[in-house]
Amino acid sequence: MIKSTVLALAPGAAAEPATPVAYPPGATATRFTGLAFDACTAPPAATLDAWRASSYRALAVYVSGANRTCRQPELTSSWVTKVSRLGWRLLPVHKGLQPPCGARPSDTKISRTPATARAQGTAAARQATDQAKTLGMLPGSALYNDIENYSQTDSGCRTAVLSYLSAWTKELHRTGYVSGVYMNLTLGARQLAAAYASTTYARPDALWIARYDDASSLTGWSGITDNAWAVHQRAKQYRGSHDERHGGVTVNVDSDRVDAPVATVAYPYTATGTDRAQARGGPSADAPVTTSYAAGAALRVVCQTPGSTVATTPVWDRLADGSYVSDHYVSTPSATGYSAPLPRCAQPFQVTAAHGLTERTGPGSGYAAAGSLPQGALAWVTCQRSGAKVRANTVWDRLDDGRYVTDQYVATPAAGAYSPPLPRC
């Protein structure tokens, strides 16, 4: 995590550049840290099974867009389920309209008129989310807009691209998805970074750059400060098209280093035990029962979270409908702890404080400082609870590392109140 100079009670930013994400019940964000690859066409599941012999554990898939040039015969909801169960994480890519000063045909370009560019960005987000849902990529997933190289000296082109991506981000946030952008480091990403704190444009949650220098570092990017997109918000495509062979299978790929949000999917398990498994409104045996499942009933689990202990485990499974079932009654591999490849439940929101936000060991400014989050960093919130008042806000957000931040400077939807569907701590 990148540290910055912090004012504990820094003034909040305007509604933009940090816009709130309206996560629906059951939504969670999934994070991946490690090596990834992308191929123009999604490989068959058998190839990905063989490639588990490699050091890669994630891959990009081109889900939508007018400039998605390769056919995708494998890319179906059943393929997504199958490869996810093999342990692969997915980075969904929308390759749509391109900059007006780029090299793409004129009928697939972003308009130079800002209002039209914004409408196009909104439409792109809707197309991407519709396709993501069809493929089983749930709200909370990060969707990456692929913007190819364009002139850096054309101011009208810059405005068009930033207007388009701002609308892309706002529409994804409105529907509960996380916003990502892919750009060449020197021919796009630096202009996006220059607008990082602008109140004119909504800021995407993650940045994925292309820089073919065979250096996979996610810091030290020329022209982009390490305090921008600093907390599990970066990816780098560091090597271009080349053949690799793993498990006896050769694929032509680009290579990437990732520490960023990726797609969220539901994993199929079944209810177990002799009694009906009770689904509850929160991860606690005291939470109200919403429904129950007979042994053998199909369950769609999106993530796991700690809660009250049932039999041998404190782990609870969040289902796609937003309810919780004790993992004791679910056919996950571990009977006592967390089970890969299920992610931990968390919903990220951007930090709004211009000078950063102090992380604390408890829900109040009287607790010890334990770290800091720079402006625009993602606060990965697991639950909310009451604590010391900051301005008029008594809500504190518990992060996935166990630390707390005041909700006053986090772009959650409900300013000064609890933000469903986040559970109470």
PDB file of N, CA and C in Angstrom, residues 50-136:
ATOM      1  N   ALA A  50      -4.907 -27.104 -18.677  1.00  0.00           N
ATOM      2  CA  ALA A  50      -3.493 -27.415 -18.899  1.00  0.00           C
ATOM      3  C   ALA A  50      -2.598 -26.277 -18.415  1.00  0.00           C
ATOM      4  N   TRP A  51      -3.047 -25.042 -18.600  1.00  0.00           N
ATOM      5  CA  TRP A  51      -2.224 -23.880 -18.236  1.00  0.00           C
ATOM      6  C   TRP A  51      -2.169 -23.623 -16.729  1.00  0.00           C
ATOM      7  N   ARG A  52      -2.824 -24.450 -15.954  1.00  0.00           N
ATOM      8  CA  ARG A  52      -2.622 -24.343 -14.511  1.00  0.00           C
ATOM      9  C   ARG A  52      -1.207 -24.746 -14.123  1.00  0.00           C
ATOM     10  N   ALA A  53      -0.469 -25.315 -15.076  1.00  0.00           N
ATOM     11  CA  ALA A  53       0.949 -25.609 -14.865  1.00  0.00           C
ATOM     12  C   ALA A  53       1.804 -24.356 -14.964  1.00  0.00           C
ATOM     13  N   SER A  54       1.223 -23.242 -15.416  1.00  0.00           N
ATOM     14  CA  SER A  54       1.953 -21.986 -15.570  1.00  0.00           C
ATOM     15  C   SER A  54       1.894 -21.174 -14.287  1.00  0.00           C
ATOM     16  N   SER A  55       2.558 -20.014 -14.296  1.00  0.00           N
ATOM     17  CA  SER A  55       2.480 -19.087 -13.155  1.00  0.00           C
ATOM     18  C   SER A  55       1.317 -18.119 -13.290  1.00  0.00           C
ATOM     19  N   TYR A  56       0.577 -18.168 -14.390  1.00  0.00           N
ATOM     20  CA  TYR A  56      -0.603 -17.314 -14.574  1.00  0.00           C
ATOM     21  C   TYR A  56      -1.781 -17.870 -13.781  1.00  0.00           C
ATOM     22  N   ARG A  57      -2.591 -16.961 -13.252  1.00  0.00           N
ATOM     23  CA  ARG A  57      -3.809 -17.372 -12.564  1.00  0.00           C
ATOM     24  C   ARG A  57      -5.007 -16.504 -12.941  1.00  0.00           C
ATOM     25  N   ALA A  58      -4.846 -15.629 -13.918  1.00  0.00           N
ATOM     26  CA  ALA A  58      -5.952 -14.788 -14.387  1.00  0.00           C
ATOM     27  C   ALA A  58      -5.772 -14.527 -15.868  1.00  0.00           C
ATOM     28  N   LEU A  59      -6.868 -14.185 -16.542  1.00  0.00           N
ATOM     29  CA  LEU A  59      -6.780 -13.837 -17.955  1.00  0.00           C
ATOM     30  C   LEU A  59      -7.846 -12.810 -18.298  1.00  0.00           C
ATOM     31  N   ALA A  60      -7.515 -11.986 -19.288  1.00  0.00           N
ATOM     32  CA  ALA A  60      -8.461 -11.001 -19.814  1.00  0.00           C
ATOM     33  C   ALA A  60      -9.347 -11.664 -20.853  1.00  0.00           C
ATOM     34  N   VAL A  61     -10.607 -11.259 -20.871  1.00  0.00           N
ATOM     35  CA  VAL A  61     -11.553 -11.748 -21.877  1.00  0.00           C
ATOM     36  C   VAL A  61     -12.296 -10.554 -22.464  1.00  0.00           C
ATOM     37  N   TYR A  62     -12.428 -10.551 -23.778  1.00  0.00           N
ATOM     38  CA  TYR A  62     -13.076  -9.441 -24.480  1.00  0.00           C
ATOM     39  C   TYR A  62     -14.571  -9.735 -24.577  1.00  0.00           C
ATOM     40  N   VAL A  63     -15.346  -9.052 -23.724  1.00  0.00           N
ATOM     41  CA  VAL A  63     -16.759  -9.400 -23.582  1.00  0.00           C
ATOM     42  C   VAL A  63     -17.664  -8.623 -24.521  1.00  0.00           C
ATOM     43  N   SER A  64     -17.257  -7.439 -24.987  1.00  0.00           N
ATOM     44  CA  SER A  64     -18.170  -6.609 -25.770  1.00  0.00           C
ATOM     45  C   SER A  64     -17.409  -5.505 -26.475  1.00  0.00           C
ATOM     46  N   GLY A  65     -18.133  -4.772 -27.354  1.00  0.00           N
ATOM     47  CA  GLY A  65     -17.569  -3.599 -28.005  1.00  0.00           C
ATOM     48  C   GLY A  65     -17.446  -3.718 -29.509  1.00  0.00           C
ATOM     49  N   ALA A  66     -17.598  -2.568 -30.190  1.00  0.00           N
ATOM     50  CA  ALA A  66     -17.561  -2.522 -31.652  1.00  0.00           C
ATOM     51  C   ALA A  66     -16.207  -2.920 -32.219  1.00  0.00           C
ATOM     52  N   ASN A  67     -15.134  -2.760 -31.451  1.00  0.00           N
ATOM     53  CA  ASN A  67     -13.798  -3.102 -31.930  1.00  0.00           C
ATOM     54  C   ASN A  67     -13.269  -4.402 -31.328  1.00  0.00           C
ATOM     55  N   ARG A  68     -14.173  -5.227 -30.837  1.00  0.00           N
ATOM     56  CA  ARG A  68     -13.787  -6.573 -30.397  1.00  0.00           C
ATOM     57  C   ARG A  68     -13.645  -7.433 -31.649  1.00  0.00           C
ATOM     58  N   THR A  69     -12.438  -7.512 -32.163  1.00  0.00           N
ATOM     59  CA  THR A  69     -12.214  -8.054 -33.508  1.00  0.00           C
ATOM     60  C   THR A  69     -12.223  -9.574 -33.566  1.00  0.00           C
ATOM     61  N   CYS A  70     -11.886 -10.256 -32.487  1.00  0.00           N
ATOM     62  CA  CYS A  70     -11.792 -11.721 -32.528  1.00  0.00           C
ATOM     63  C   CYS A  70     -13.117 -12.371 -32.160  1.00  0.00           C
ATOM     64  N   ARG A  71     -13.417 -13.470 -32.820  1.00  0.00           N
ATOM     65  CA  ARG A  71     -14.591 -14.260 -32.460  1.00  0.00           C
ATOM     66  C   ARG A  71     -14.367 -14.897 -31.091  1.00  0.00           C
ATOM     67  N   GLN A  72     -15.473 -15.150 -30.386  1.00  0.00           N
ATOM     68  CA  GLN A  72     -15.387 -15.695 -29.030  1.00  0.00           C
ATOM     69  C   GLN A  72     -16.300 -16.917 -28.892  1.00  0.00           C
ATOM     70  N   PRO A  73     -15.998 -18.002 -29.590  1.00  0.00           N
ATOM     71  CA  PRO A  73     -16.888 -19.172 -29.525  1.00  0.00           C
ATOM     72  C   PRO A  73     -16.926 -19.831 -28.146  1.00  0.00           C
ATOM     73  N   GLU A  74     -15.882 -19.658 -27.347  1.00  0.00           N
ATOM     74  CA  GLU A  74     -15.835 -20.301 -26.035  1.00  0.00           C
ATOM     75  C   GLU A  74     -16.508 -19.477 -24.947  1.00  0.00           C
ATOM     76  N   LEU A  75     -16.659 -18.174 -25.189  1.00  0.00           N
ATOM     77  CA  LEU A  75     -17.042 -17.256 -24.125  1.00  0.00           C
ATOM     78  C   LEU A  75     -18.552 -17.304 -23.874  1.00  0.00           C
ATOM     79  N   THR A  76     -18.946 -18.223 -22.988  1.00  0.00           N
ATOM     80  CA  THR A  76     -20.339 -18.411 -22.597  1.00  0.00           C
ATOM     81  C   THR A  76     -20.411 -18.436 -21.069  1.00  0.00           C
ATOM     82  N   SER A  77     -21.627 -18.416 -20.541  1.00  0.00           N
ATOM     83  CA  SER A  77     -21.777 -18.459 -19.086  1.00  0.00           C
ATOM     84  C   SER A  77     -21.260 -19.781 -18.517  1.00  0.00           C
ATOM     85  N   SER A  78     -21.462 -20.881 -19.244  1.00  0.00           N
ATOM     86  CA  SER A  78     -20.971 -22.163 -18.750  1.00  0.00           C
ATOM     87  C   SER A  78     -19.445 -22.197 -18.745  1.00  0.00           C
ATOM     88  N   TRP A  79     -18.811 -21.564 -19.752  1.00  0.00           N
ATOM     89  CA  TRP A  79     -17.343 -21.468 -19.782  1.00  0.00           C
ATOM     90  C   TRP A  79     -16.848 -20.655 -18.592  1.00  0.00           C
ATOM     91  N   VAL A  80     -17.501 -19.523 -18.299  1.00  0.00           N
ATOM     92  CA  VAL A  80     -17.102 -18.692 -17.166  1.00  0.00           C
ATOM     93  C   VAL A  80     -17.177 -19.490 -15.872  1.00  0.00           C
ATOM     94  N   THR A  81     -18.258 -20.238 -15.684  1.00  0.00           N
ATOM     95  CA  THR A  81     -18.398 -21.058 -14.477  1.00  0.00           C
ATOM     96  C   THR A  81     -17.309 -22.119 -14.406  1.00  0.00           C
ATOM     97  N   LYS A  82     -17.055 -22.774 -15.525  1.00  0.00           N
ATOM     98  CA  LYS A  82     -16.089 -23.873 -15.541  1.00  0.00           C
ATOM     99  C   LYS A  82     -14.675 -23.384 -15.237  1.00  0.00           C
ATOM    100  N   VAL A  83     -14.242 -22.307 -15.905  1.00  0.00           N
ATOM    101  CA  VAL A  83     -12.859 -21.859 -15.703  1.00  0.00           C
ATOM    102  C   VAL A  83     -12.700 -21.186 -14.335  1.00  0.00           C
ATOM    103  N   SER A  84     -13.772 -20.580 -13.822  1.00  0.00           N
ATOM    104  CA  SER A  84     -13.713 -20.010 -12.475  1.00  0.00           C
ATOM    105  C   SER A  84     -13.532 -21.105 -11.440  1.00  0.00           C
ATOM    106  N   ARG A  85     -14.196 -22.229 -11.631  1.00  0.00           N
ATOM    107  CA  ARG A  85     -14.038 -23.347 -10.696  1.00  0.00           C
ATOM    108  C   ARG A  85     -12.649 -23.958 -10.796  1.00  0.00           C
ATOM    109  N   LEU A  86     -11.974 -23.776 -11.927  1.00  0.00           N
ATOM    110  CA  LEU A  86     -10.591 -24.215 -12.063  1.00  0.00           C
ATOM    111  C   LEU A  86      -9.627 -23.284 -11.324  1.00  0.00           C
ATOM    112  N   GLY A  87     -10.150 -22.171 -10.823  1.00  0.00           N
ATOM    113  CA  GLY A  87      -9.322 -21.242 -10.067  1.00  0.00           C
ATOM    114  C   GLY A  87      -8.892 -20.009 -10.825  1.00  0.00           C
ATOM    115  N   TRP A  88      -9.361 -19.822 -12.058  1.00  0.00           N
ATOM    116  CA  TRP A  88      -8.977 -18.651 -12.847  1.00  0.00           C
ATOM    117  C   TRP A  88      -9.822 -17.445 -12.470  1.00  0.00           C
ATOM    118  N   ARG A  89      -9.169 -16.275 -12.385  1.00  0.00           N
ATOM    119  CA  ARG A  89      -9.863 -14.999 -12.277  1.00  0.00           C
ATOM    120  C   ARG A  89      -9.929 -14.371 -13.667  1.00  0.00           C
ATOM    121  N   LEU A  90     -10.972 -13.582 -13.902  1.00  0.00           N
ATOM    122  CA  LEU A  90     -11.212 -13.017 -15.226  1.00  0.00           C
ATOM    123  C   LEU A  90     -11.229 -11.497 -15.171  1.00  0.00           C
ATOM    124  N   LEU A  91     -10.575 -10.874 -16.179  1.00  0.00           N
ATOM    125  CA  LEU A  91     -10.609  -9.417 -16.346  1.00  0.00           C
ATOM    126  C   LEU A  91     -11.456  -9.117 -17.581  1.00  0.00           C
ATOM    127  N   PRO A  92     -12.712  -8.712 -17.405  1.00  0.00           N
ATOM    128  CA  PRO A  92     -13.589  -8.451 -18.549  1.00  0.00           C
ATOM    129  C   PRO A  92     -13.209  -7.138 -19.237  1.00  0.00           C
ATOM    130  N   VAL A  93     -13.097  -7.181 -20.565  1.00  0.00           N
ATOM    131  CA  VAL A  93     -12.675  -6.017 -21.353  1.00  0.00           C
ATOM    132  C   VAL A  93     -13.768  -5.650 -22.349  1.00  0.00           C
ATOM    133  N   HIS A  94     -14.099  -4.351 -22.382  1.00  0.00           N
ATOM    134  CA  HIS A  94     -14.975  -3.788 -23.417  1.00  0.00           C
ATOM    135  C   HIS A  94     -14.088  -3.014 -24.387  1.00  0.00           C
ATOM    136  N   LYS A  95     -14.030  -3.475 -25.635  1.00  0.00           N
ATOM    137  CA  LYS A  95     -13.241  -2.777 -26.648  1.00  0.00           C
ATOM    138  C   LYS A  95     -14.216  -2.131 -27.622  1.00  0.00           C
ATOM    139  N   GLY A  96     -14.626  -0.914 -27.271  1.00  0.00           N
ATOM    140  CA  GLY A  96     -15.660  -0.234 -28.027  1.00  0.00           C
ATOM    141  C   GLY A  96     -15.130   0.924 -28.846  1.00  0.00           C
ATOM    142  N   LEU A  97     -15.854   2.054 -28.802  1.00  0.00           N
ATOM    143  CA  LEU A  97     -15.461   3.224 -29.581  1.00  0.00           C
ATOM    144  C   LEU A  97     -14.077   3.708 -29.173  1.00  0.00           C
ATOM    145  N   GLN A  98     -13.364   4.243 -30.147  1.00  0.00           N
ATOM    146  CA  GLN A  98     -11.983   4.655 -29.938  1.00  0.00           C
ATOM    147  C   GLN A  98     -11.835   6.172 -30.120  1.00  0.00           C
ATOM    148  N   PRO A  99     -10.717   6.748 -29.671  1.00  0.00           N
ATOM    149  CA  PRO A  99     -10.548   8.202 -29.727  1.00  0.00           C
ATOM    150  C   PRO A  99     -10.686   8.767 -31.139  1.00  0.00           C
ATOM    151  N   PRO A 100     -11.255   9.966 -31.268  1.00  0.00           N
ATOM    152  CA  PRO A 100     -11.438  10.562 -32.595  1.00  0.00           C
ATOM    153  C   PRO A 100     -10.124  10.898 -33.289  1.00  0.00           C
ATOM    154  N   CYS A 101      -9.033  10.996 -32.542  1.00  0.00           N
ATOM    155  CA  CYS A 101      -7.727  11.259 -33.162  1.00  0.00           C
ATOM    156  C   CYS A 101      -6.862  10.009 -33.190  1.00  0.00           C
ATOM    157  N   GLY A 102      -7.517   8.840 -33.032  1.00  0.00           N
ATOM    158  CA  GLY A 102      -6.814   7.575 -33.139  1.00  0.00           C
ATOM    159  C   GLY A 102      -6.856   7.038 -34.554  1.00  0.00           C
ATOM    160  N   ALA A 103      -6.496   5.776 -34.711  1.00  0.00           N
ATOM    161  CA  ALA A 103      -6.361   5.199 -36.046  1.00  0.00           C
ATOM    162  C   ALA A 103      -7.541   4.326 -36.448  1.00  0.00           C
ATOM    163  N   ARG A 104      -8.603   4.269 -35.635  1.00  0.00           N
ATOM    164  CA  ARG A 104      -9.740   3.412 -35.938  1.00  0.00           C
ATOM    165  C   ARG A 104     -10.647   4.061 -36.997  1.00  0.00           C
ATOM    166  N   PRO A 105     -11.462   3.265 -37.693  1.00  0.00           N
ATOM    167  CA  PRO A 105     -12.401   3.833 -38.684  1.00  0.00           C
ATOM    168  C   PRO A 105     -13.344   4.843 -38.048  1.00  0.00           C
ATOM    169  N   SER A 106     -13.801   5.805 -38.847  1.00  0.00           N
ATOM    170  CA  SER A 106     -14.585   6.920 -38.305  1.00  0.00           C
ATOM    171  C   SER A 106     -15.913   6.481 -37.705  1.00  0.00           C
ATOM    172  N   ASP A 107     -16.483   5.365 -38.144  1.00  0.00           N
ATOM    173  CA  ASP A 107     -17.788   4.966 -37.633  1.00  0.00           C
ATOM    174  C   ASP A 107     -17.687   4.233 -36.291  1.00  0.00           C
ATOM    175  N   THR A 108     -16.469   4.044 -35.788  1.00  0.00           N
ATOM    176  CA  THR A 108     -16.316   3.420 -34.477  1.00  0.00           C
ATOM    177  C   THR A 108     -15.528   4.331 -33.538  1.00  0.00           C
ATOM    178  N   LYS A 109     -15.696   5.639 -33.716  1.00  0.00           N
ATOM    179  CA  LYS A 109     -14.945   6.590 -32.905  1.00  0.00           C
ATOM    180  C   LYS A 109     -15.847   7.352 -31.937  1.00  0.00           C
ATOM    181  N   ILE A 110     -15.236   7.824 -30.868  1.00  0.00           N
ATOM    182  CA  ILE A 110     -15.910   8.693 -29.909  1.00  0.00           C
ATOM    183  C   ILE A 110     -16.135  10.052 -30.545  1.00  0.00           C
ATOM    184  N   SER A 111     -17.286  10.634 -30.281  1.00  0.00           N
ATOM    185  CA  SER A 111     -17.603  11.949 -30.836  1.00  0.00           C
ATOM    186  C   SER A 111     -16.739  13.033 -30.199  1.00  0.00           C
ATOM    187  N   ARG A 112     -16.413  14.063 -30.985  1.00  0.00           N
ATOM    188  CA  ARG A 112     -15.703  15.221 -30.454  1.00  0.00           C
ATOM    189  C   ARG A 112     -16.630  16.151 -29.673  1.00  0.00           C
ATOM    190  N   THR A 113     -17.918  15.956 -29.788  1.00  0.00           N
ATOM    191  CA  THR A 113     -18.869  16.749 -29.014  1.00  0.00           C
ATOM    192  C   THR A 113     -19.003  16.141 -27.626  1.00  0.00           C
ATOM    193  N   PRO A 114     -18.611  16.847 -26.560  1.00  0.00           N
ATOM    194  CA  PRO A 114     -18.579  16.238 -25.229  1.00  0.00           C
ATOM    195  C   PRO A 114     -19.897  15.601 -24.802  1.00  0.00           C
ATOM    196  N   ALA A 115     -21.015  16.254 -25.080  1.00  0.00           N
ATOM    197  CA  ALA A 115     -22.303  15.689 -24.667  1.00  0.00           C
ATOM    198  C   ALA A 115     -22.555  14.355 -25.364  1.00  0.00           C
ATOM    199  N   THR A 116     -22.211  14.281 -26.644  1.00  0.00           N
ATOM    200  CA  THR A 116     -22.375  13.023 -27.377  1.00  0.00           C
ATOM    201  C   THR A 116     -21.407  11.971 -26.872  1.00  0.00           C
ATOM    202  N   ALA A 117     -20.175  12.403 -26.571  1.00  0.00           N
ATOM    203  CA  ALA A 117     -19.191  11.464 -26.021  1.00  0.00           C
ATOM    204  C   ALA A 117     -19.677  10.874 -24.705  1.00  0.00           C
ATOM    205  N   ARG A 118     -20.300  11.699 -23.878  1.00  0.00           N
ATOM    206  CA  ARG A 118     -20.824  11.197 -22.615  1.00  0.00           C
ATOM    207  C   ARG A 118     -21.946  10.189 -22.853  1.00  0.00           C
ATOM    208  N   ALA A 119     -22.823  10.480 -23.797  1.00  0.00           N
ATOM    209  CA  ALA A 119     -23.901   9.537 -24.118  1.00  0.00           C
ATOM    210  C   ALA A 119     -23.323   8.220 -24.623  1.00  0.00           C
ATOM    211  N   GLN A 120     -22.260   8.302 -25.408  1.00  0.00           N
ATOM    212  CA  GLN A 120     -21.613   7.088 -25.909  1.00  0.00           C
ATOM    213  C   GLN A 120     -20.982   6.289 -24.775  1.00  0.00           C
ATOM    214  N   GLY A 121     -20.377   6.983 -23.811  1.00  0.00           N
ATOM    215  CA  GLY A 121     -19.792   6.298 -22.662  1.00  0.00           C
ATOM    216  C   GLY A 121     -20.835   5.584 -21.829  1.00  0.00           C
ATOM    217  N   THR A 122     -21.989   6.234 -21.640  1.00  0.00           N
ATOM    218  CA  THR A 122     -23.090   5.600 -20.914  1.00  0.00           C
ATOM    219  C   THR A 122     -23.580   4.362 -21.653  1.00  0.00           C
ATOM    220  N   ALA A 123     -23.727   4.476 -22.979  1.00  0.00           N
ATOM    221  CA  ALA A 123     -24.173   3.339 -23.779  1.00  0.00           C
ATOM    222  C   ALA A 123     -23.163   2.195 -23.726  1.00  0.00           C
ATOM    223  N   ALA A 124     -21.877   2.534 -23.733  1.00  0.00           N
ATOM    224  CA  ALA A 124     -20.841   1.501 -23.662  1.00  0.00           C
ATOM    225  C   ALA A 124     -20.936   0.739 -22.347  1.00  0.00           C
ATOM    226  N   ALA A 125     -21.145   1.457 -21.247  1.00  0.00           N
ATOM    227  CA  ALA A 125     -21.269   0.806 -19.946  1.00  0.00           C
ATOM    228  C   ALA A 125     -22.480  -0.123 -19.910  1.00  0.00           C
ATOM    229  N   ARG A 126     -23.580   0.307 -20.515  1.00  0.00           N
ATOM    230  CA  ARG A 126     -24.778  -0.535 -20.526  1.00  0.00           C
ATOM    231  C   ARG A 126     -24.546  -1.785 -21.362  1.00  0.00           C
ATOM    232  N   GLN A 127     -23.877  -1.622 -22.496  1.00  0.00           N
ATOM    233  CA  GLN A 127     -23.581  -2.784 -23.328  1.00  0.00           C
ATOM    234  C   GLN A 127     -22.677  -3.760 -22.577  1.00  0.00           C
ATOM    235  N   ALA A 128     -21.662  -3.247 -21.911  1.00  0.00           N
ATOM    236  CA  ALA A 128     -20.718  -4.102 -21.202  1.00  0.00           C
ATOM    237  C   ALA A 128     -21.390  -4.819 -20.034  1.00  0.00           C
ATOM    238  N   THR A 129     -22.213  -4.101 -19.260  1.00  0.00           N
ATOM    239  CA  THR A 129     -22.864  -4.746 -18.120  1.00  0.00           C
ATOM    240  C   THR A 129     -23.896  -5.772 -18.579  1.00  0.00           C
ATOM    241  N   ASP A 130     -24.610  -5.475 -19.655  1.00  0.00           N
ATOM    242  CA  ASP A 130     -25.567  -6.454 -20.179  1.00  0.00           C
ATOM    243  C   ASP A 130     -24.860  -7.749 -20.566  1.00  0.00           C
ATOM    244  N   GLN A 131     -23.726  -7.624 -21.255  1.00  0.00           N
ATOM    245  CA  GLN A 131     -22.994  -8.807 -21.662  1.00  0.00           C
ATOM    246  C   GLN A 131     -22.368  -9.509 -20.463  1.00  0.00           C
ATOM    247  N   ALA A 132     -21.858  -8.728 -19.512  1.00  0.00           N
ATOM    248  CA  ALA A 132     -21.276  -9.326 -18.317  1.00  0.00           C
ATOM    249  C   ALA A 132     -22.316 -10.156 -17.570  1.00  0.00           C
ATOM    250  N   LYS A 133     -23.516  -9.617 -17.420  1.00  0.00           N
ATOM    251  CA  LYS A 133     -24.581 -10.360 -16.745  1.00  0.00           C
ATOM    252  C   LYS A 133     -24.933 -11.630 -17.493  1.00  0.00           C
ATOM    253  N   THR A 134     -24.970 -11.553 -18.820  1.00  0.00           N
ATOM    254  CA  THR A 134     -25.251 -12.738 -19.632  1.00  0.00           C
ATOM    255  C   THR A 134     -24.213 -13.829 -19.393  1.00  0.00           C
ATOM    256  N   LEU A 135     -22.970 -13.406 -19.169  1.00  0.00           N
ATOM    257  CA  LEU A 135     -21.879 -14.355 -18.947  1.00  0.00           C
ATOM    258  C   LEU A 135     -21.770 -14.804 -17.492  1.00  0.00           C
ATOM    259  N   GLY A 136     -22.593 -14.249 -16.614  1.00  0.00           N
ATOM    260  CA  GLY A 136     -22.535 -14.631 -15.213  1.00  0.00           C
ATOM    261  C   GLY A 136     -21.554 -13.827 -14.394  1.00  0.00           C
TER     262      GLY A 136
END
